[in-house]
mmCIF file of C-alpha atoms and ligand atoms in Angstrom:
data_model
loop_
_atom_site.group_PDB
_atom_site.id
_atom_site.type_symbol
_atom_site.label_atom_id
_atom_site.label_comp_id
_atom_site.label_asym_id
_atom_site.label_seq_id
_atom_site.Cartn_x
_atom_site.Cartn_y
_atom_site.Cartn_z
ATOM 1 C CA UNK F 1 -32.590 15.895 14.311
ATOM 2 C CA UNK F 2 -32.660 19.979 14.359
ATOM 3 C CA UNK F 3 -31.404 21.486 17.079
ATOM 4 C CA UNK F 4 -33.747 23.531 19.366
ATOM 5 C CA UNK F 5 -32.387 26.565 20.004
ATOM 6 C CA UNK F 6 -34.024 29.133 22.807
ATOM 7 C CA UNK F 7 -35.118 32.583 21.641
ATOM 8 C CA UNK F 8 -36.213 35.307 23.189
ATOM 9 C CA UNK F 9 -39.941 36.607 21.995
ATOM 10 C CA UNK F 10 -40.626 39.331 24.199
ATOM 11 C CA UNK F 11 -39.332 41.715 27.419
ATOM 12 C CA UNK F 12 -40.759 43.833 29.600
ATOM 13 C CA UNK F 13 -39.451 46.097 32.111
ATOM 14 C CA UNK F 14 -40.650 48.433 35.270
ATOM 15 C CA UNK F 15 -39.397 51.013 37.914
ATOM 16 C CA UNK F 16 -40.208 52.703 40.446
ATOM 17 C CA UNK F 17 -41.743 56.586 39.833
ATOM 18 C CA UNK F 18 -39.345 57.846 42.657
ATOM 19 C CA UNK F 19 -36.154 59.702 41.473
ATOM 20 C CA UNK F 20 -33.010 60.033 43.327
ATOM 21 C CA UNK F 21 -31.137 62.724 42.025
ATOM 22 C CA UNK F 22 -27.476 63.580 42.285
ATOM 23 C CA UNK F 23 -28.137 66.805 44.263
ATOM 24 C CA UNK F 24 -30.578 64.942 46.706
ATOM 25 C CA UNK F 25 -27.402 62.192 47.500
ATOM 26 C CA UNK F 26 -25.113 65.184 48.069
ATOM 27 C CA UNK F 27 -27.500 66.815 50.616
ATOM 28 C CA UNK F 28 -27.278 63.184 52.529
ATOM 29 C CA UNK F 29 -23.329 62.471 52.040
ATOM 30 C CA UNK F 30 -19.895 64.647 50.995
ATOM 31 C CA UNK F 31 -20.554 64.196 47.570
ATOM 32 C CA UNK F 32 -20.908 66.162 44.040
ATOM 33 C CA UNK F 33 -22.963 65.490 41.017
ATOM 34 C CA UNK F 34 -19.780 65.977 39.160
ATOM 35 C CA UNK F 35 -17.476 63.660 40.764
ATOM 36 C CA UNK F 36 -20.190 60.789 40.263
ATOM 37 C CA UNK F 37 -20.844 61.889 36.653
ATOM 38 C CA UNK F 38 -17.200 61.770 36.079
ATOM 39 C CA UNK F 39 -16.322 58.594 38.267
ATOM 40 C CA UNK F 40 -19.654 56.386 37.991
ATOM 41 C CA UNK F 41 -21.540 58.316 35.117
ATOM 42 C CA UNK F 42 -24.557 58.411 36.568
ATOM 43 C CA UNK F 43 -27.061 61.130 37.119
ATOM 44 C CA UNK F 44 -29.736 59.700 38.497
ATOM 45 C CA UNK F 45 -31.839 56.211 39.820
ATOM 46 C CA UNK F 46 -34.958 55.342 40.323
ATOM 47 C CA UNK F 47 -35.983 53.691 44.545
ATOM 48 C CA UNK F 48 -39.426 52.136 45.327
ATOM 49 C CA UNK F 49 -40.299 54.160 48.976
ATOM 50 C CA UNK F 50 -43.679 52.616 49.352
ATOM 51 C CA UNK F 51 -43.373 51.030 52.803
ATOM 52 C CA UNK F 52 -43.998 46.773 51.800
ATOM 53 C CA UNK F 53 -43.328 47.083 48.894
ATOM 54 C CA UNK F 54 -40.149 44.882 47.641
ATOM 55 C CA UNK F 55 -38.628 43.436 44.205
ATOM 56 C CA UNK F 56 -41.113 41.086 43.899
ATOM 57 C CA UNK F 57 -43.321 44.243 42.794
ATOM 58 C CA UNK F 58 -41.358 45.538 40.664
ATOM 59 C CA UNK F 59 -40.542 42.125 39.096
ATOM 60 C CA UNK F 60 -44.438 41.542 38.952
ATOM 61 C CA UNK F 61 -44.938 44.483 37.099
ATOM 62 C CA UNK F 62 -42.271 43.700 34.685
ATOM 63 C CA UNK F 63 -43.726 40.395 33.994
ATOM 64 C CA UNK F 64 -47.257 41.368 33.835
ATOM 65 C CA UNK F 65 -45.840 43.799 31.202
ATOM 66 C CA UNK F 66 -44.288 41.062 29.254
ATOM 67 C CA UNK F 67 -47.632 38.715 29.459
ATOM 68 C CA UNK F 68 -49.378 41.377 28.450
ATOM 69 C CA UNK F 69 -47.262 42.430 25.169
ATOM 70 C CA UNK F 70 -46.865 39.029 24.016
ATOM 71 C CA UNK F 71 -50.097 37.849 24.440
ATOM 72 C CA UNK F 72 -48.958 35.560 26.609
ATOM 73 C CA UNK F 73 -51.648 33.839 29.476
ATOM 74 C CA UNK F 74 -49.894 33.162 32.717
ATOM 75 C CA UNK F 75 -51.542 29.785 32.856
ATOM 76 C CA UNK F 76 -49.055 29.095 29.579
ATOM 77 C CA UNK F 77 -45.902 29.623 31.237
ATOM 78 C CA UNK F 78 -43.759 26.798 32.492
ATOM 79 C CA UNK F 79 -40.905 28.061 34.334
ATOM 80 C CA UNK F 80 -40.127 31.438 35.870
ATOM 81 C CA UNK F 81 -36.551 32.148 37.548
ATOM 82 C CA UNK F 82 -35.735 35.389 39.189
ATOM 83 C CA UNK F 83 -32.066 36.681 39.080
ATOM 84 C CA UNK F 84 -32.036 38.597 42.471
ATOM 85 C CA UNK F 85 -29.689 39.657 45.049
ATOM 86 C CA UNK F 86 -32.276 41.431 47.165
ATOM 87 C CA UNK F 87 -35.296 38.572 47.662
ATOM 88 C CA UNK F 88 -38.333 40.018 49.331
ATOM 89 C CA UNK F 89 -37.402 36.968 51.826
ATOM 90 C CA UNK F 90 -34.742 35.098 52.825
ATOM 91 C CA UNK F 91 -37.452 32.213 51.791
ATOM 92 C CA UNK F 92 -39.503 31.282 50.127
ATOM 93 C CA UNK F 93 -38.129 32.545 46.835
ATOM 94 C CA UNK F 94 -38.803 35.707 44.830
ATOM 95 C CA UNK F 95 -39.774 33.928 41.616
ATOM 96 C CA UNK F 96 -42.625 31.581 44.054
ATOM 97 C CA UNK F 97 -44.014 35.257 44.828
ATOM 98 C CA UNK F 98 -43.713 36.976 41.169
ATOM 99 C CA UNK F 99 -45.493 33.809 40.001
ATOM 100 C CA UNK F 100 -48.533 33.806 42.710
ATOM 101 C CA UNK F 101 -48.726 38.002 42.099
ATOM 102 C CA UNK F 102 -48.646 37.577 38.247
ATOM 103 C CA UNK F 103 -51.310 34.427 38.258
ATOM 104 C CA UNK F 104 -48.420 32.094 36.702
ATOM 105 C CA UNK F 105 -50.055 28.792 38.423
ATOM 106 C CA UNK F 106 -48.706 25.804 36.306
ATOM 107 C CA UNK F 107 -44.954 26.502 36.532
ATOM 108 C CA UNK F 108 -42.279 25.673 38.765
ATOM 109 C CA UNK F 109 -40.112 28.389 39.471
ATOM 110 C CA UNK F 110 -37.193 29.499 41.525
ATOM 111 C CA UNK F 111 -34.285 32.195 42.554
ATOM 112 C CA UNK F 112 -30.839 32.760 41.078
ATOM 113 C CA UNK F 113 -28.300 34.717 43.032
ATOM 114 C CA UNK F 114 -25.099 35.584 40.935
ATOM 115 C CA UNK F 115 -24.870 38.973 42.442
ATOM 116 C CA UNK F 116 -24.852 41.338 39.020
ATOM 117 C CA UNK F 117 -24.339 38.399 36.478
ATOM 118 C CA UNK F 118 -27.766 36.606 38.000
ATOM 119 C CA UNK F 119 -29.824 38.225 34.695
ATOM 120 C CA UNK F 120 -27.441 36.390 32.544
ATOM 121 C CA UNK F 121 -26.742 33.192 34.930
ATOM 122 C CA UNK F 122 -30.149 32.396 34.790
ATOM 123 C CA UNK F 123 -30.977 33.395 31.112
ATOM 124 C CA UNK F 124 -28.406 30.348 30.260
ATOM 125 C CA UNK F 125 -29.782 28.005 32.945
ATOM 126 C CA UNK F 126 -33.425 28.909 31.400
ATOM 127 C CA UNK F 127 -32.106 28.785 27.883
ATOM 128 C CA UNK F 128 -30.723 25.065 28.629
ATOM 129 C CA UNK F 129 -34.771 23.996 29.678
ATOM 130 C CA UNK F 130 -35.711 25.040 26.385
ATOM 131 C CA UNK F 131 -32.900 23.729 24.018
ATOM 132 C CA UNK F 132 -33.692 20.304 26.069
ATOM 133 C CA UNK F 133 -37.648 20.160 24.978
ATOM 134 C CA UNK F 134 -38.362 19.931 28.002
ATOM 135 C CA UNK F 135 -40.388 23.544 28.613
ATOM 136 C CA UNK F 136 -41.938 26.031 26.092
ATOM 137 C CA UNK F 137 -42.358 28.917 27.308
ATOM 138 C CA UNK F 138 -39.929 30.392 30.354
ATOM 139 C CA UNK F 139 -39.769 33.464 32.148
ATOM 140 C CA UNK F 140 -36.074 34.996 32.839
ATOM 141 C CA UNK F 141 -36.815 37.824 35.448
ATOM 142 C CA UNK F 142 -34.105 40.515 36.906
ATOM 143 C CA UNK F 143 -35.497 42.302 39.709
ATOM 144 C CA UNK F 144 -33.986 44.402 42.580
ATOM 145 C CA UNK F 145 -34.689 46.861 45.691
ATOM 146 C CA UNK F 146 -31.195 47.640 46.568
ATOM 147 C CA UNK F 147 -31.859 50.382 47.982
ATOM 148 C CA UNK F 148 -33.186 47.810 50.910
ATOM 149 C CA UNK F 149 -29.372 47.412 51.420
ATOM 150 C CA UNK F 150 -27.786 50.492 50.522
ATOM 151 C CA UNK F 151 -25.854 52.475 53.110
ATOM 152 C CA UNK F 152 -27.320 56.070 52.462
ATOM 153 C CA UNK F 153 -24.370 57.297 55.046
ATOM 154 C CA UNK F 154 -21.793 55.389 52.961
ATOM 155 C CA UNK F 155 -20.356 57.789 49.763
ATOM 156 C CA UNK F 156 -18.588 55.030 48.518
ATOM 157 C CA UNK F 157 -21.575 53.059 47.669
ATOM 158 C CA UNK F 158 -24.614 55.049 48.034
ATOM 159 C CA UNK F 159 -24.303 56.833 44.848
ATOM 160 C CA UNK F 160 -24.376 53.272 42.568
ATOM 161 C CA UNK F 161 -26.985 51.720 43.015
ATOM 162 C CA UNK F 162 -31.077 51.895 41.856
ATOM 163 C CA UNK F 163 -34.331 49.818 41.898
ATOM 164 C CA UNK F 164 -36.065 48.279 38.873
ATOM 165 C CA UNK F 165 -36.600 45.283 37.036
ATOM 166 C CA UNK F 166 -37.040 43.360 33.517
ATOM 167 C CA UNK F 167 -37.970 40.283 32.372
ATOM 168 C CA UNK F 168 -37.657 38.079 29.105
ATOM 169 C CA UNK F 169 -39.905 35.154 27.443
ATOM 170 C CA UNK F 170 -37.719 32.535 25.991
ATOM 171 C CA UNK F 171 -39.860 30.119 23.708
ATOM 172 C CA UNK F 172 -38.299 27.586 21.554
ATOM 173 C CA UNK F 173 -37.369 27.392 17.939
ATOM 174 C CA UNK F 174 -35.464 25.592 15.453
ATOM 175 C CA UNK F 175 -34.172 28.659 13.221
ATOM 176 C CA UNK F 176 -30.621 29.997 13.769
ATOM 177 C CA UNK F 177 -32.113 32.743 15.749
ATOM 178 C CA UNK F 178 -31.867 33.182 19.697
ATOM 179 C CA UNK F 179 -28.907 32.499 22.486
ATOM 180 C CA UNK F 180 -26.219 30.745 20.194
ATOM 181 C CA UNK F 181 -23.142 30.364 22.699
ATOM 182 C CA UNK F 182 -22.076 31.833 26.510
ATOM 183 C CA UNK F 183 -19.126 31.825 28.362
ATOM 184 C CA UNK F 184 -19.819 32.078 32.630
ATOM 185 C CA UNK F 185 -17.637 31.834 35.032
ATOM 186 C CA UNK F 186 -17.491 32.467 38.958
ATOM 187 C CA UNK F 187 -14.349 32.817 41.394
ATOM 188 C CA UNK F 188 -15.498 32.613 45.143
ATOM 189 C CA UNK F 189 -12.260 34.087 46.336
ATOM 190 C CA UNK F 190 -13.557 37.716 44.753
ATOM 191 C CA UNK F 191 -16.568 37.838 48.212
ATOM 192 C CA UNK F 192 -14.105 39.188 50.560
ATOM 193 C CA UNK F 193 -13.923 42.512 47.827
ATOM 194 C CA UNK F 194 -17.875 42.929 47.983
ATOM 195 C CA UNK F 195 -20.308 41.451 50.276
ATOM 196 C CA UNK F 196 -23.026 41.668 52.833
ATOM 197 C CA UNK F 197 -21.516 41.023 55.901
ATOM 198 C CA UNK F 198 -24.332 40.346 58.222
ATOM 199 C CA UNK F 199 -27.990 38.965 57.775
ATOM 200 C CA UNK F 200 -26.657 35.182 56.404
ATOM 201 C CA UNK F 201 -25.923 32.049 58.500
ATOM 202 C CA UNK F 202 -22.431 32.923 58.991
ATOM 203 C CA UNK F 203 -23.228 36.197 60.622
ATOM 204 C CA UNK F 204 -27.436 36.259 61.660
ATOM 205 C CA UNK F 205 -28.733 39.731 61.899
ATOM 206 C CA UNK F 206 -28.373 40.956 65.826
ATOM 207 C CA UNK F 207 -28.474 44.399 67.428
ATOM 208 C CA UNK F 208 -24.645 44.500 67.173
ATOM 209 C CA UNK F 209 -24.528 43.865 63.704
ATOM 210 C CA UNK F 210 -27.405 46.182 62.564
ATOM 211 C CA UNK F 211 -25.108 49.160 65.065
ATOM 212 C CA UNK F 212 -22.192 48.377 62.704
ATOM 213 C CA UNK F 213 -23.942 48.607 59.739
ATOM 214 C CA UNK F 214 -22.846 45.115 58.339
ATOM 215 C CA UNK F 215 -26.656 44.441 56.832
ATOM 216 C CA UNK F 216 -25.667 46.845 53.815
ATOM 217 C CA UNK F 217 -23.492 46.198 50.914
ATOM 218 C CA UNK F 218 -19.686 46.325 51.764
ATOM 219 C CA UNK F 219 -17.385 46.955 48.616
ATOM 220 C CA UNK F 220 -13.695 48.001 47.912
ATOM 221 C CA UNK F 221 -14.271 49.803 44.791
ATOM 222 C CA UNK F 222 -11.207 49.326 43.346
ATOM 223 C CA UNK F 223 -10.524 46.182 43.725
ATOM 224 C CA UNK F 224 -14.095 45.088 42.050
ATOM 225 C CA UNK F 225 -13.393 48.056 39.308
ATOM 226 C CA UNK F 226 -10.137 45.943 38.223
ATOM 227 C CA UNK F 227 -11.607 42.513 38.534
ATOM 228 C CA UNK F 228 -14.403 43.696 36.613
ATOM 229 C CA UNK F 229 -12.470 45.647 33.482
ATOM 230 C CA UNK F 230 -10.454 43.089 32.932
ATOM 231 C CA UNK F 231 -12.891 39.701 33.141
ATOM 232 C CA UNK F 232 -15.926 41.517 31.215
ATOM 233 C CA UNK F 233 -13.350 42.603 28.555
ATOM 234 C CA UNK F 234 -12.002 39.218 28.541
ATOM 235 C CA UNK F 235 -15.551 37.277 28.041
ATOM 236 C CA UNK F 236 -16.431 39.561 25.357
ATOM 237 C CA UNK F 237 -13.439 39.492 22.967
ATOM 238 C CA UNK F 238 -13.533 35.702 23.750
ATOM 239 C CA UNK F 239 -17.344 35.345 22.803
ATOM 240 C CA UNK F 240 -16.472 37.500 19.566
ATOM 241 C CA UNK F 241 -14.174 35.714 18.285
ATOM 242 C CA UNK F 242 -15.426 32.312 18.957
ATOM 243 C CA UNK F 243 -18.554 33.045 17.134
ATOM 244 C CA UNK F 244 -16.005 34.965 14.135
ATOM 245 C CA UNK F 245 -17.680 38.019 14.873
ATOM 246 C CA UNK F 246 -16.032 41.635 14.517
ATOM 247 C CA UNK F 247 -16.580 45.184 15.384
ATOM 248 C CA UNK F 248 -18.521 45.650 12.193
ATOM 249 C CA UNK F 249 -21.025 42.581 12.559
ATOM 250 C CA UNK F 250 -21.775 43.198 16.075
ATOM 251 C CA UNK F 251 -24.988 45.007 16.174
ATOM 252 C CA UNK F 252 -25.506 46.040 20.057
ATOM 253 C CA UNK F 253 -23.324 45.632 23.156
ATOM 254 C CA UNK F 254 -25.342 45.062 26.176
ATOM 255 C CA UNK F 255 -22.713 45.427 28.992
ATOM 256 C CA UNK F 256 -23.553 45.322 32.698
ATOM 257 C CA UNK F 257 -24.386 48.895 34.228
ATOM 258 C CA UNK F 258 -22.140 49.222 36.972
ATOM 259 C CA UNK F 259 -19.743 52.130 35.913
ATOM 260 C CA UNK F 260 -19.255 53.907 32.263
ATOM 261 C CA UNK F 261 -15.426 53.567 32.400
ATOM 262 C CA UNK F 262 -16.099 50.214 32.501
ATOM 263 C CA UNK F 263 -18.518 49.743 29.748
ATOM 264 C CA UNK F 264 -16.567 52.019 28.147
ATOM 265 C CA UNK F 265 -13.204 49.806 28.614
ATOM 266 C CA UNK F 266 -14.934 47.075 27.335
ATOM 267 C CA UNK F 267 -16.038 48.445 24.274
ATOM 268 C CA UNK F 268 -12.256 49.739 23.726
ATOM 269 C CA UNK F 269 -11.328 46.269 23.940
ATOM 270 C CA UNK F 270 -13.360 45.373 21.873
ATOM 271 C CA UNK F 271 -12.695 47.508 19.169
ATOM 272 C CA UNK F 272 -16.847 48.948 18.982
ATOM 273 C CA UNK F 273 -18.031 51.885 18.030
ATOM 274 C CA UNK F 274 -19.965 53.724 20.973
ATOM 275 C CA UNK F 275 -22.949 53.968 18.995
ATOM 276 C CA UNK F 276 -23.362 49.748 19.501
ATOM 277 C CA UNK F 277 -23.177 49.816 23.289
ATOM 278 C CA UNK F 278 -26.592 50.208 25.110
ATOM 279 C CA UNK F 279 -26.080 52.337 28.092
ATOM 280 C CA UNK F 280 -28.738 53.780 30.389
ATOM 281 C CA UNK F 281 -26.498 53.663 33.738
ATOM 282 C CA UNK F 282 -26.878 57.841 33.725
ATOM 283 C CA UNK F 283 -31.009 57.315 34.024
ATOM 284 C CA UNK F 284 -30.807 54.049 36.641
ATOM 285 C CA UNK F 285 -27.798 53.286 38.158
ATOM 286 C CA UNK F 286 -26.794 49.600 38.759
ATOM 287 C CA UNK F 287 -29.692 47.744 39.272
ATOM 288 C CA UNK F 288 -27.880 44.459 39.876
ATOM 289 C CA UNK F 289 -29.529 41.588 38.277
ATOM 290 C CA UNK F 290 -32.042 44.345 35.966
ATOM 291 C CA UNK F 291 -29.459 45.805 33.807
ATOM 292 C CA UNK F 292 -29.818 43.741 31.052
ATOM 293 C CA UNK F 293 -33.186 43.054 30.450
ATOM 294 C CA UNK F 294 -34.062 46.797 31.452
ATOM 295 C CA UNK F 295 -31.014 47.882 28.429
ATOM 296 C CA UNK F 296 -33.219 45.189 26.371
ATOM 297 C CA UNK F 297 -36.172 46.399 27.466
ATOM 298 C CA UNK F 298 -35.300 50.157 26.470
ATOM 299 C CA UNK F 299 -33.879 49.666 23.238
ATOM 300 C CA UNK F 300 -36.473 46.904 22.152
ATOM 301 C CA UNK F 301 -38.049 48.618 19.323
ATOM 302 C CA UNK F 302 -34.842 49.213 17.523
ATOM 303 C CA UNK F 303 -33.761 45.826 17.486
ATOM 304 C CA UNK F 304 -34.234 43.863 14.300
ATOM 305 C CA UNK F 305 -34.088 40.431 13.727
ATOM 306 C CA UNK F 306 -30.606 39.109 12.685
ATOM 307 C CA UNK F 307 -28.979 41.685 15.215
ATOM 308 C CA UNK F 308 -26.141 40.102 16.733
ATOM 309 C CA UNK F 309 -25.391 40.862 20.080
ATOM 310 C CA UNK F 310 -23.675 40.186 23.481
ATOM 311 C CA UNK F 311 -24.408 40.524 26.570
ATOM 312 C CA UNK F 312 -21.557 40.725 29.047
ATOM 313 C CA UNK F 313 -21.754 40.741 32.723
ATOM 314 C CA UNK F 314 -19.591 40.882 36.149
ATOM 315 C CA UNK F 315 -20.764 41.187 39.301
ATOM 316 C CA UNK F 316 -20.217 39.772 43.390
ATOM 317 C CA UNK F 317 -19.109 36.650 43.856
ATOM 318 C CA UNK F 318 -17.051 37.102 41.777
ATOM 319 C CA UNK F 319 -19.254 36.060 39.012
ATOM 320 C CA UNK F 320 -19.013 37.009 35.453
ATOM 321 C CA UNK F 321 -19.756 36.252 31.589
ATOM 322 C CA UNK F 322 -20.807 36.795 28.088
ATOM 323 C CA UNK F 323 -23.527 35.512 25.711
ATOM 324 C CA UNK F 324 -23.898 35.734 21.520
ATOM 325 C CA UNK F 325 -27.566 36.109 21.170
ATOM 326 C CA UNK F 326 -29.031 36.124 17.305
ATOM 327 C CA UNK F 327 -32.020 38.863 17.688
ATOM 328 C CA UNK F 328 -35.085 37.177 16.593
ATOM 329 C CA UNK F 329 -37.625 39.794 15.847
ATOM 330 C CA UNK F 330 -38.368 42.797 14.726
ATOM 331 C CA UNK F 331 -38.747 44.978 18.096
ATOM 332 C CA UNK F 332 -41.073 47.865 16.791
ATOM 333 C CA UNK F 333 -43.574 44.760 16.042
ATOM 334 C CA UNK F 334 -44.521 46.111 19.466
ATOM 335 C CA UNK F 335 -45.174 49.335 18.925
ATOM 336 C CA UNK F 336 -48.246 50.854 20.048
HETATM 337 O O1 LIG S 1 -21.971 45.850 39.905
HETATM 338 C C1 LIG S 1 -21.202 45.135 40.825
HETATM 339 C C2 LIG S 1 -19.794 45.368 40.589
HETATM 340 N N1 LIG S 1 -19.419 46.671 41.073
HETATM 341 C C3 LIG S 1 -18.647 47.442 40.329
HETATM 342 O O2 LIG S 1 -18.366 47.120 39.178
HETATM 343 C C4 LIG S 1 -18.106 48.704 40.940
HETATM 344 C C5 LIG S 1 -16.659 48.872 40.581
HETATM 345 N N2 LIG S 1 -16.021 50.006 41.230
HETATM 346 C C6 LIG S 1 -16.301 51.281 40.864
HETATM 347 O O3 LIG S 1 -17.168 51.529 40.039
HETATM 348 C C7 LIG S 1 -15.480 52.390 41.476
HETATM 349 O O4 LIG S 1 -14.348 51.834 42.122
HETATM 350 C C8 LIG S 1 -16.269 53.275 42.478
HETATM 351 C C9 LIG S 1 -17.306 54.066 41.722
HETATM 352 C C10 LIG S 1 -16.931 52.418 43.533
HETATM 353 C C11 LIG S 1 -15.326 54.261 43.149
HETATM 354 O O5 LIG S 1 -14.618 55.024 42.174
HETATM 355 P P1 LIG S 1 -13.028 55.157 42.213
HETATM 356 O O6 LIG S 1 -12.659 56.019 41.107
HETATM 357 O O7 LIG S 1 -12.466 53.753 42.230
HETATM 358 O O8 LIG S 1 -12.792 55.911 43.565
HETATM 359 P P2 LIG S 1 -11.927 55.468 44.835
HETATM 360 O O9 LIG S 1 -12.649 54.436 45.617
HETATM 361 O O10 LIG S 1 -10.528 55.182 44.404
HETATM 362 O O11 LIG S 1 -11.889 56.813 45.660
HETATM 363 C C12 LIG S 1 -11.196 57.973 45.189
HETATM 364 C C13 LIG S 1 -11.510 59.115 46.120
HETATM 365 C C14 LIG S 1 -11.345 58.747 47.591
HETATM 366 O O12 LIG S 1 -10.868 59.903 48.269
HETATM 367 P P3 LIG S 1 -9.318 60.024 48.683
HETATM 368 O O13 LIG S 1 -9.037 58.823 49.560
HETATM 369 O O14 LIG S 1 -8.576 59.990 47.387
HETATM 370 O O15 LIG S 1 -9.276 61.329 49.379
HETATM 371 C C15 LIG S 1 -12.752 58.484 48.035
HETATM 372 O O16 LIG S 1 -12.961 58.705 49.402
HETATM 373 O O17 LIG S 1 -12.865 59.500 45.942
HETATM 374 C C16 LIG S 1 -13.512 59.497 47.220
HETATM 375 N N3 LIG S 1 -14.902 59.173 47.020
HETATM 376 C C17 LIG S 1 -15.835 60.089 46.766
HETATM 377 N N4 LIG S 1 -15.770 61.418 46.620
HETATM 378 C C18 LIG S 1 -16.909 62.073 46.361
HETATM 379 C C19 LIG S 1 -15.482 57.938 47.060
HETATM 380 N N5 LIG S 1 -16.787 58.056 46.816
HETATM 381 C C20 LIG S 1 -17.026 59.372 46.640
HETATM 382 C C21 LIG S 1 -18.194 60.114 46.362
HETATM 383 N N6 LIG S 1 -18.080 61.459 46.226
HETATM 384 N N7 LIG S 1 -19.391 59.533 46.208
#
């Protein structure tokens, strides 16, 4: 029998008009636009500031996009999961409230958390629906507000992080085209290095808690920085090889946005010319779960079918991972 293989057909991608620059963070903490070029690489990210307005929205808009381009009706989509670490609710889940905004009405759907590696946690779980038979046509969604909880006092953190979203249609098909092999992996022991200390069961919100500012992200920098250099670079080389792939049949590099020295550390490692590795970090920050589809989503209409790629993530949790995906179109068939 031939293997079904998932693929993705489409992606879409949206953020917020709002731009916070360097210079604006250093009015608000003791920062510089040079040390975060030079220490994050980033210039600048983009925050939703519309009061109600949370990553549902934004993941809406990135699906609608993705509907639209692909001619896709919502009514045809089975399953939609949204990789989130910043749900409009504790419950019910983001994805039940992208679905109802975006008129998807005959799908079941539901939330990933896998704090930056969610994207690529639940492009494999989707992928693994589709390789089954089971569903057609599924909906991988990335979408974050971190800015919800972002400490705009706290330098160590404030500068990282932006707001945005992207989303990917998997469909089926029985070519040697679409998400050929992944590696993830997850090591609980890596939460006490980056966290939310307050707002779960363990710690419910209170007055005392929102004082000490425990609702907002809590991370020792360095400690993630390590962890993440040395398990991304890891995943990768492993993927590579695996799949007997080299420096010179890799097409693209789609690495987590969460700091250039570590994309660029990765790409060191594994031995790839600069020109493969999508990067937008300098134009949105880390947007958590949206940094891969929104690097897909960018660099769409110079992908050609046959690329090969990865896509490499780490993230809280620890979580982290790679995937080999076979490109299986040409992107500019988009173009307007
Ligand atoms: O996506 C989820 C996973 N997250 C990550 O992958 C993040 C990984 N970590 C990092 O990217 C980096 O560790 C950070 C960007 C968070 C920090 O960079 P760093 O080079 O590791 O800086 P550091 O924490 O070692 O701090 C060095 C110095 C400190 O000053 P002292 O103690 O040497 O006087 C900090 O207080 O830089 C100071 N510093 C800043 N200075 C100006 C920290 N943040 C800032 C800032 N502006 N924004």
């Amino acid at each position: 029998m031939t293997k079904i293989k998932a693929a993705i057909t489409g992606v879409g991608g949206a953020l917020p008009e709002y731009i916070l620059t360097n210079e604006e963070l250093s009015k608000m903490v003791d920062t510089t636009d040079e040390w975060i070029m030079t220490r994050i690489g980033i210039r600048e990210r983009r925050i939703i500031r519309e009061e109600g307005k949370g990553s549902s929205d934004v993941g809406a808009a990135a699906v609608n996009e993705l509907l639209l381009k692909t001619k896709t009706k919502p009514e045809e989509i089975d399953l939609l999961i949204c990789a989130t670490v910043t749900p409009d609710h504790q419950f019910p889940a983001t994805a039940n409230i992208i679905s109802d905004k975006t008129g998807i009405k005959n799908a079941f759907s539901f939330d990933i958390n896998a704090g930056c590696s969610g994207f690529l946690f639940a492009l494999i779980t989707g992928s693994k629906y589709v390789e089954s038979g089971a569903y057609k046509k599924v909906i991988i969604v990335g979408a974050e507000k971190m800015s919800s909880i972002v400490d705009y006092t706290d330098r160590q953190t404030c500068c990282i992080f932006g707001d945005g979203a992207g989303a990917v249609l998997l469909e089926p098909t029985t070519e040697d085209f679409g998400i050929l092999d992944s590696k993830l992996q997850s090591d609980g022991y890596g939460r006490i290095h980056l966290h939310q200390k307050a707002g779960g069961s363990v710690k419910p919100s209170s007055h005392e808690s929102i004082d000490a500012r425990e609702h907002f992200i809590y991370q020792e920098g360095q400690a993630v920085f390590k962890a993440a250099v040395s398990n991304m670079a890891d995943v990768s080389v492993e993927i590579m090889e695996r799949n007997n792939l080299n420096s010179d049949t890799i097409t693209w590099l789609v690495p987590h946005q969460a700091n250039m020295r570590i994309i660029e550390a990765t790409a060191r490692r594994m031995n790839l010319n600069p020109e493969k590795v999508m990067i937008n970090i300098q134009k949105f920050g880390n947007t958590t779960a949206a940094t891969l589809p929104l690097c897909l989503w960018e660099w769409e209409s110079k992908l050609k079918k046959g690329d090969n790629i990865i896509l490499t993530t780490f993230g809280a949790g620890f979580t982290w991972g790679a995937a080999y995906v076979k490109w299986a179109y040409d992107g500019d068939k988009f173009a307007k």
